[in-house]
Amino acid sequence: MRANGRRTTLADIAQAAGVSVATVSKVVNGRGDVAPHTRARVQELLHQHDYLAPVFRHTEAVESPTIEVQFKGGLKSYVAETLEGIVDAAAELGASVVVSKASSAPHWARDLVSAGRRAVIAVTSVYTAAHLNELARSGLPLVVLDPLHLPDSRVHSVGATNFAGGLAATRYLLSLGHRRIAYLGGPAMAVCNQARMHGYRAAVEAEGAQVPEAYVRPGEFTYETGLLGATELLGLDERPTAIFAGNDEIALGVIETARTRGLRIPEDLSVVGFDDTSLARMASPPLTTVRQPLREMGGAALRTALRLAGGEKAESHHVELATELVVRASTAPPPGR
């Protein structure tokens, strides 16, 4: 607002910046054909004047709301399949989606508002208190897909039944006769990893067995974790006959390490993954894995984001979709059975 109480207009910003109204409009709408120093100057003035794009001030006039989808790291199979679910749901519901890498730039949330975004969906991203405060100040709802950490009470999230998935995978290996089963997972403090690991432990302990400390190893949800973790596990004096991996990428790393050591999958070592991405179907041999309904999770996140953007209340702060064990050729009874 200006000192006289009149709302700041694009013309006001253009005059202060010494550029045309058309240039300011391009910055507000996220167009790329503006020089970086000009864009920075205009954005700073927009922040100073607390300017909000009309598309956000008058949400009732918006026919095609735009949702920002942010992810961290590479565009891996897990991210690609959840994005496909988000985009399909958006097309069905008449919404638009903009995909970007997670940002920590100053006023990043305010920039999203200025560009007309109505909500944010985070995929494999970690949001700090500072991020959440920035979103709250800007009035942008946040939906986290498969959260790595326990969500703040201000955050809505969509995930899967990770504990049940871990339980099902391990029970299946036990039913084949395995008793030396290791768990090679993602970050130790990640909520989804803890749930999968606790499901694994619950299944083993229900059989009256103990889980050796060396059999549980955290890491990252990466192929490299599978390579290195399997090297350590398969180097133990009493190596496991089966490895339950925290995701499909880790499982593929395990399979490669086993191959380099001359071990056959599944005759010498059974391997189970988690997610059921396209990697599981293309693996050699095809991977037994726990299916997360990734596309359905993406769709649920998009629908939740649209409800929140429209000022509605979501049915729940956290939604969990069911997992399912998919048996393929990477598992068999242990050697000698």
GROMACS .gro file of C-alpha atoms in nm:
model
  337
    1MET     CA    1   0.000   0.000   0.000
    2ARG     CA    2   0.118   0.354  -0.071
    3ALA     CA    3   0.132   0.615   0.203
    4ASN     CA    4  -0.201   0.760   0.089
    5GLY     CA    5  -0.369   0.423   0.138
    6ARG     CA    6  -0.392   0.346  -0.236
    7ARG     CA    7  -0.282  -0.005  -0.339
    8THR     CA    8   0.053  -0.018  -0.518
    9THR     CA    9   0.014  -0.079  -0.892
   10LEU     CA   10   0.244  -0.214  -1.160
   11ALA     CA   11   0.281   0.141  -1.289
   12ASP     CA   12   0.411   0.253  -0.947
   13ILE     CA   13   0.670  -0.025  -0.946
   14ALA     CA   14   0.768   0.048  -1.307
   15GLN     CA   15   0.819   0.419  -1.232
   16ALA     CA   16   1.033   0.344  -0.924
   17ALA     CA   17   1.243   0.094  -1.116
   18GLY     CA   18   1.278   0.309  -1.427
   19VAL     CA   19   1.136   0.040  -1.656
   20SER     CA   20   0.817  -0.019  -1.851
   21VAL     CA   21   0.497  -0.161  -1.707
   22ALA     CA   22   0.537  -0.451  -1.951
   23THR     CA   23   0.875  -0.538  -1.798
   24VAL     CA   24   0.730  -0.539  -1.446
   25SER     CA   25   0.445  -0.760  -1.568
   26LYS     CA   26   0.696  -1.009  -1.708
   27VAL     CA   27   0.871  -1.030  -1.371
   28VAL     CA   28   0.542  -1.076  -1.185
   29ASN     CA   29   0.435  -1.354  -1.421
   30GLY     CA   30   0.767  -1.538  -1.411
   31ARG     CA   31   0.865  -1.467  -1.772
   32GLY     CA   32   1.228  -1.534  -1.857
   33ASP     CA   33   1.301  -1.253  -2.106
   34VAL     CA   34   1.415  -0.994  -1.848
   35ALA     CA   35   1.777  -0.905  -1.772
   36PRO     CA   36   1.891  -1.049  -1.435
   37HIS     CA   37   1.982  -0.710  -1.281
   38THR     CA   38   1.649  -0.562  -1.392
   39ARG     CA   39   1.458  -0.862  -1.253
   40ALA     CA   40   1.641  -0.831  -0.918
   41ARG     CA   41   1.560  -0.458  -0.896
   42VAL     CA   42   1.192  -0.509  -0.978
   43GLN     CA   43   1.158  -0.801  -0.734
   44GLU     CA   44   1.314  -0.597  -0.455
   45LEU     CA   45   1.063  -0.316  -0.515
   46LEU     CA   46   0.778  -0.567  -0.523
   47HIS     CA   47   0.891  -0.695  -0.182
   48GLN     CA   48   0.933  -0.345  -0.041
   49HIS     CA   49   0.579  -0.252  -0.145
   50ASP     CA   50   0.426  -0.588  -0.040
   51TYR     CA   51   0.285  -0.624  -0.390
   52LEU     CA   52   0.070  -0.930  -0.456
   53ALA     CA   53  -0.032  -1.025  -0.808
   54PRO     CA   54  -0.405  -0.979  -0.877
   55VAL     CA   55  -0.432  -1.352  -0.953
   56PHE     CA   56  -0.360  -1.417  -0.586
   57ARG     CA   57  -0.557  -1.124  -0.442
   58HIS     CA   58  -0.874  -1.226  -0.621
   59THR     CA   59  -0.864  -1.602  -0.599
   60GLU     CA   60  -1.232  -1.634  -0.677
   61ALA     CA   61  -1.157  -1.516  -1.030
   62VAL     CA   62  -0.892  -1.779  -1.094
   63GLU     CA   63  -1.019  -2.053  -1.324
   64SER     CA   64  -0.692  -2.247  -1.353
   65PRO     CA   65  -0.497  -2.234  -1.024
   66THR     CA   66  -0.124  -2.294  -1.051
   67ILE     CA   67   0.056  -2.521  -0.803
   68GLU     CA   68   0.433  -2.511  -0.755
   69VAL     CA   69   0.592  -2.857  -0.724
   70GLN     CA   70   0.942  -2.850  -0.576
   71PHE     CA   71   1.188  -3.136  -0.545
   72LYS     CA   72   1.543  -3.173  -0.422
   73GLY     CA   73   1.824  -3.366  -0.587
   74GLY     CA   74   1.808  -3.541  -0.923
   75LEU     CA   75   1.497  -3.626  -1.119
   76LYS     CA   76   1.503  -3.994  -1.025
   77SER     CA   77   1.243  -4.263  -1.091
   78TYR     CA   78   1.064  -4.204  -0.759
   79VAL     CA   79   1.030  -3.830  -0.826
   80ALA     CA   80   0.934  -3.880  -1.192
   81GLU     CA   81   0.651  -4.119  -1.108
   82THR     CA   82   0.506  -3.899  -0.834
   83LEU     CA   83   0.527  -3.600  -1.070
   84GLU     CA   84   0.335  -3.800  -1.329
   85GLY     CA   85   0.057  -3.853  -1.075
   86ILE     CA   86   0.052  -3.482  -0.988
   87VAL     CA   87   0.040  -3.374  -1.352
   88ASP     CA   88  -0.234  -3.625  -1.442
   89ALA     CA   89  -0.450  -3.507  -1.152
   90ALA     CA   90  -0.391  -3.144  -1.245
   91ALA     CA   91  -0.502  -3.208  -1.604
   92GLU     CA   92  -0.814  -3.384  -1.479
   93LEU     CA   93  -0.903  -3.101  -1.237
   94GLY     CA   94  -0.817  -2.809  -1.465
   95ALA     CA   95  -0.515  -2.691  -1.266
   96SER     CA   96  -0.167  -2.597  -1.381
   97VAL     CA   97   0.163  -2.725  -1.241
   98VAL     CA   98   0.507  -2.564  -1.240
   99VAL     CA   99   0.799  -2.790  -1.145
  100SER     CA  100   1.115  -2.646  -0.989
  101LYS     CA  101   1.411  -2.731  -0.768
  102ALA     CA  102   1.368  -2.643  -0.399
  103SER     CA  103   1.504  -2.294  -0.332
  104SER     CA  104   1.645  -2.117  -0.026
  105ALA     CA  105   1.679  -1.779  -0.197
  106PRO     CA  106   1.555  -1.475   0.001
  107HIS     CA  107   1.181  -1.411  -0.039
  108TRP     CA  108   1.144  -1.731  -0.245
  109ALA     CA  109   0.788  -1.788  -0.124
  110ARG     CA  110   0.695  -1.427  -0.192
  111ASP     CA  111   0.830  -1.469  -0.544
  112LEU     CA  112   0.601  -1.768  -0.590
  113VAL     CA  113   0.302  -1.562  -0.479
  114SER     CA  114   0.400  -1.280  -0.714
  115ALA     CA  115   0.417  -1.535  -0.995
  116GLY     CA  116   0.060  -1.648  -0.918
  117ARG     CA  117   0.124  -1.977  -0.738
  118ARG     CA  118  -0.156  -2.090  -0.508
  119ALA     CA  119   0.014  -2.369  -0.309
  120VAL     CA  120   0.338  -2.569  -0.289
  121ILE     CA  121   0.386  -2.946  -0.310
  122ALA     CA  122   0.724  -3.068  -0.185
  123VAL     CA  123   0.872  -3.397  -0.311
  124THR     CA  124   1.185  -3.532  -0.136
  125SER     CA  125   1.250  -3.187   0.010
  126VAL     CA  126   1.325  -3.092   0.370
  127TYR     CA  127   1.160  -2.774   0.495
  128THR     CA  128   1.305  -2.593   0.797
  129ALA     CA  129   1.119  -2.366   1.039
  130ALA     CA  130   1.248  -2.072   0.834
  131HIS     CA  131   1.092  -2.219   0.518
  132LEU     CA  132   0.760  -2.275   0.696
  133ASN     CA  133   0.758  -1.923   0.838
  134GLU     CA  134   0.826  -1.780   0.492
  135LEU     CA  135   0.537  -1.981   0.349
  136ALA     CA  136   0.306  -1.876   0.633
  137ARG     CA  137   0.388  -1.508   0.584
  138SER     CA  138   0.312  -1.543   0.215
  139GLY     CA  139  -0.013  -1.734   0.272
  140LEU     CA  140   0.096  -2.034   0.065
  141PRO     CA  141  -0.029  -2.379   0.179
  142LEU     CA  142   0.228  -2.659   0.177
  143VAL     CA  143   0.173  -3.029   0.109
  144VAL     CA  144   0.470  -3.263   0.162
  145LEU     CA  145   0.481  -3.589  -0.029
  146ASP     CA  146   0.630  -3.883   0.166
  147PRO     CA  147   0.782  -3.658   0.437
  148LEU     CA  148   1.137  -3.731   0.552
  149HIS     CA  149   1.072  -3.574   0.893
  150LEU     CA  150   0.772  -3.552   1.122
  151PRO     CA  151   0.566  -3.271   0.969
  152ASP     CA  152   0.502  -2.945   1.152
  153SER     CA  153   0.139  -2.899   1.257
  154ARG     CA  154   0.110  -2.638   0.981
  155VAL     CA  155   0.205  -2.892   0.715
  156HIS     CA  156  -0.021  -3.136   0.532
  157SER     CA  157   0.137  -3.453   0.398
  158VAL     CA  158   0.071  -3.761   0.188
  159GLY     CA  159   0.256  -4.090   0.233
  160ALA     CA  160   0.220  -4.467   0.230
  161THR     CA  161   0.192  -4.743   0.490
  162ASN     CA  162   0.569  -4.779   0.532
  163PHE     CA  163   0.555  -4.991   0.848
  164ALA     CA  164   0.311  -5.235   0.691
  165GLY     CA  165   0.532  -5.252   0.381
  166GLY     CA  166   0.841  -5.331   0.585
  167LEU     CA  167   0.647  -5.594   0.778
  168ALA     CA  168   0.514  -5.760   0.460
  169ALA     CA  169   0.853  -5.770   0.288
  170THR     CA  170   1.026  -5.929   0.588
  171ARG     CA  171   0.746  -6.177   0.656
  172TYR     CA  172   0.773  -6.293   0.296
  173LEU     CA  173   1.148  -6.353   0.332
  174LEU     CA  174   1.084  -6.540   0.658
  175SER     CA  175   0.821  -6.753   0.484
  176LEU     CA  176   1.087  -6.856   0.230
  177GLY     CA  177   1.302  -6.982   0.518
  178HIS     CA  178   1.544  -6.689   0.560
  179ARG     CA  179   1.656  -6.611   0.914
  180ARG     CA  180   1.965  -6.402   0.840
  181ILE     CA  181   1.790  -6.096   0.697
  182ALA     CA  182   1.958  -5.753   0.689
  183TYR     CA  183   1.804  -5.408   0.642
  184LEU     CA  184   1.990  -5.150   0.433
  185GLY     CA  185   1.802  -4.823   0.446
  186GLY     CA  186   1.799  -4.449   0.393
  187PRO     CA  187   1.870  -4.166   0.641
  188ALA     CA  188   1.844  -4.293   0.998
  189MET     CA  189   1.612  -4.011   1.112
  190ALA     CA  190   1.385  -4.011   0.805
  191VAL     CA  191   1.031  -4.098   0.915
  192CYS     CA  192   0.965  -4.328   0.617
  193ASN     CA  193   1.294  -4.511   0.672
  194GLN     CA  194   1.225  -4.559   1.044
  195ALA     CA  195   0.880  -4.700   0.970
  196ARG     CA  196   1.017  -4.950   0.714
  197MET     CA  197   1.295  -5.053   0.951
  198HIS     CA  198   1.055  -5.096   1.244
  199GLY     CA  199   0.830  -5.312   1.027
  200TYR     CA  200   1.134  -5.527   0.943
  201ARG     CA  201   1.231  -5.556   1.311
  202ALA     CA  202   0.876  -5.640   1.417
  203ALA     CA  203   0.856  -5.927   1.168
  204VAL     CA  204   1.192  -6.076   1.269
  205GLU     CA  205   1.128  -6.045   1.642
  206ALA     CA  206   0.780  -6.197   1.603
  207GLU     CA  207   0.965  -6.513   1.495
  208GLY     CA  208   1.152  -6.508   1.827
  209ALA     CA  209   1.476  -6.404   1.657
  210GLN     CA  210   1.709  -6.114   1.732
  211VAL     CA  211   1.835  -5.859   1.483
  212PRO     CA  212   2.217  -5.836   1.494
  213GLU     CA  213   2.335  -5.476   1.520
  214ALA     CA  214   2.553  -5.517   1.210
  215TYR     CA  215   2.248  -5.620   1.006
  216VAL     CA  216   2.084  -5.275   1.020
  217ARG     CA  217   2.264  -5.003   0.826
  218PRO     CA  218   2.136  -4.653   0.742
  219GLY     CA  219   2.255  -4.453   0.444
  220GLU     CA  220   2.089  -4.250   0.170
  221PHE     CA  221   1.819  -4.356  -0.073
  222THR     CA  222   2.082  -4.400  -0.346
  223TYR     CA  223   2.243  -4.665  -0.562
  224GLU     CA  224   2.578  -4.583  -0.396
  225THR     CA  225   2.437  -4.675  -0.053
  226GLY     CA  226   2.345  -5.015  -0.198
  227LEU     CA  227   2.695  -5.068  -0.335
  228LEU     CA  228   2.877  -4.970  -0.015
  229GLY     CA  229   2.628  -5.114   0.234
  230ALA     CA  230   2.617  -5.449   0.059
  231THR     CA  231   2.997  -5.461   0.053
  232GLU     CA  232   2.996  -5.434   0.434
  233LEU     CA  233   2.707  -5.676   0.486
  234LEU     CA  234   2.844  -5.940   0.252
  235GLY     CA  235   3.184  -5.910   0.416
  236LEU     CA  236   3.053  -6.021   0.756
  237ASP     CA  237   3.164  -6.357   0.893
  238GLU     CA  238   2.800  -6.461   0.903
  239ARG     CA  239   2.666  -6.275   0.604
  240PRO     CA  240   2.291  -6.239   0.549
  241THR     CA  241   2.110  -6.465   0.307
  242ALA     CA  242   1.861  -6.187   0.228
  243ILE     CA  243   1.877  -5.806   0.221
  244PHE     CA  244   1.571  -5.584   0.248
  245ALA     CA  245   1.659  -5.250   0.089
  246GLY     CA  246   1.492  -4.921   0.183
  247ASN     CA  247   1.418  -4.841  -0.181
  248ASP     CA  248   1.467  -4.979  -0.531
  249GLU     CA  249   1.784  -4.780  -0.601
  250ILE     CA  250   1.954  -4.925  -0.293
  251ALA     CA  251   1.839  -5.272  -0.399
  252LEU     CA  252   2.001  -5.233  -0.742
  253GLY     CA  253   2.328  -5.137  -0.573
  254VAL     CA  254   2.304  -5.452  -0.361
  255ILE     CA  255   2.251  -5.666  -0.671
  256GLU     CA  256   2.554  -5.515  -0.843
  257THR     CA  257   2.780  -5.569  -0.540
  258ALA     CA  258   2.662  -5.930  -0.514
  259ARG     CA  259   2.740  -5.980  -0.883
  260THR     CA  260   3.095  -5.849  -0.845
  261ARG     CA  261   3.149  -6.094  -0.556
  262GLY     CA  262   3.031  -6.387  -0.767
  263LEU     CA  263   2.700  -6.429  -0.584
  264ARG     CA  264   2.388  -6.524  -0.777
  265ILE     CA  265   2.052  -6.352  -0.725
  266PRO     CA  266   1.839  -6.517  -0.589
  267GLU     CA  267   2.019  -6.852  -0.550
  268ASP     CA  268   2.288  -6.715  -0.313
  269LEU     CA  269   2.122  -6.392  -0.195
  270SER     CA  270   1.762  -6.270  -0.200
  271VAL     CA  271   1.698  -5.897  -0.242
  272VAL     CA  272   1.379  -5.698  -0.179
  273GLY     CA  273   1.331  -5.329  -0.261
  274PHE     CA  274   1.074  -5.063  -0.182
  275ASP     CA  275   0.873  -4.827  -0.413
  276ASP     CA  276   0.818  -5.042  -0.726
  277THR     CA  277   0.953  -4.782  -0.966
  278SER     CA  278   1.034  -4.867  -1.326
  279LEU     CA  279   1.382  -4.968  -1.202
  280ALA     CA  280   1.232  -5.270  -1.024
  281ARG     CA  281   1.079  -5.401  -1.345
  282MET     CA  282   1.397  -5.340  -1.549
  283ALA     CA  283   1.634  -5.495  -1.293
  284SER     CA  284   1.813  -5.821  -1.370
  285PRO     CA  285   1.657  -6.027  -1.229
  286PRO     CA  286   1.331  -5.831  -1.193
  287LEU     CA  287   1.307  -5.705  -0.836
  288THR     CA  288   1.071  -5.823  -0.564
  289THR     CA  289   0.964  -5.499  -0.399
  290VAL     CA  290   0.703  -5.320  -0.190
  291ARG     CA  291   0.483  -5.111  -0.414
  292GLN     CA  292   0.412  -4.756  -0.307
  293PRO     CA  293   0.123  -4.615  -0.513
  294LEU     CA  294   0.342  -4.325  -0.628
  295ARG     CA  295   0.110  -4.185  -0.895
  296GLU     CA  296  -0.189  -4.208  -0.660
  297MET     CA  297   0.012  -4.033  -0.388
  298GLY     CA  298   0.094  -3.754  -0.632
  299GLY     CA  299  -0.272  -3.718  -0.722
  300ALA     CA  300  -0.375  -3.707  -0.355
  301ALA     CA  301  -0.115  -3.435  -0.288
  302LEU     CA  302  -0.245  -3.226  -0.578
  303ARG     CA  303  -0.607  -3.255  -0.465
  304THR     CA  304  -0.510  -3.160  -0.110
  305ALA     CA  305  -0.314  -2.859  -0.234
  306LEU     CA  306  -0.611  -2.738  -0.441
  307ARG     CA  307  -0.849  -2.769  -0.145
  308LEU     CA  308  -0.615  -2.570   0.077
  309ALA     CA  309  -0.557  -2.309  -0.194
  310GLY     CA  310  -0.933  -2.265  -0.220
  311GLY     CA  311  -0.963  -2.197   0.153
  312GLU     CA  312  -1.112  -2.537   0.234
  313LYS     CA  313  -1.004  -2.766   0.516
  314ALA     CA  314  -0.836  -3.094   0.428
  315GLU     CA  315  -0.991  -3.410   0.567
  316SER     CA  316  -0.668  -3.499   0.749
  317HIS     CA  317  -0.324  -3.348   0.807
  318HIS     CA  318  -0.166  -3.675   0.692
  319VAL     CA  319  -0.300  -3.924   0.439
  320GLU     CA  320  -0.152  -4.274   0.401
  321LEU     CA  321  -0.216  -4.496   0.099
  322ALA     CA  322  -0.174  -4.873   0.115
  323THR     CA  323   0.145  -5.051   0.010
  324GLU     CA  324   0.157  -5.394  -0.157
  325LEU     CA  325   0.427  -5.659  -0.189
  326VAL     CA  326   0.508  -5.743  -0.552
  327VAL     CA  327   0.694  -6.074  -0.585
  328ARG     CA  328   0.935  -6.113  -0.879
  329ALA     CA  329   1.252  -6.311  -0.946
  330SER     CA  330   1.501  -6.159  -0.699
  331THR     CA  331   1.386  -6.375  -0.405
  332ALA     CA  332   1.402  -6.749  -0.333
  333PRO     CA  333   1.460  -6.983  -0.039
  334PRO     CA  334   1.808  -6.954   0.117
  335PRO     CA  335   2.092  -7.182   0.001
  336GLY     CA  336   2.040  -7.538   0.121
  337ARG     CA  337   1.660  -7.513   0.150
   0.00000   0.00000   0.00000
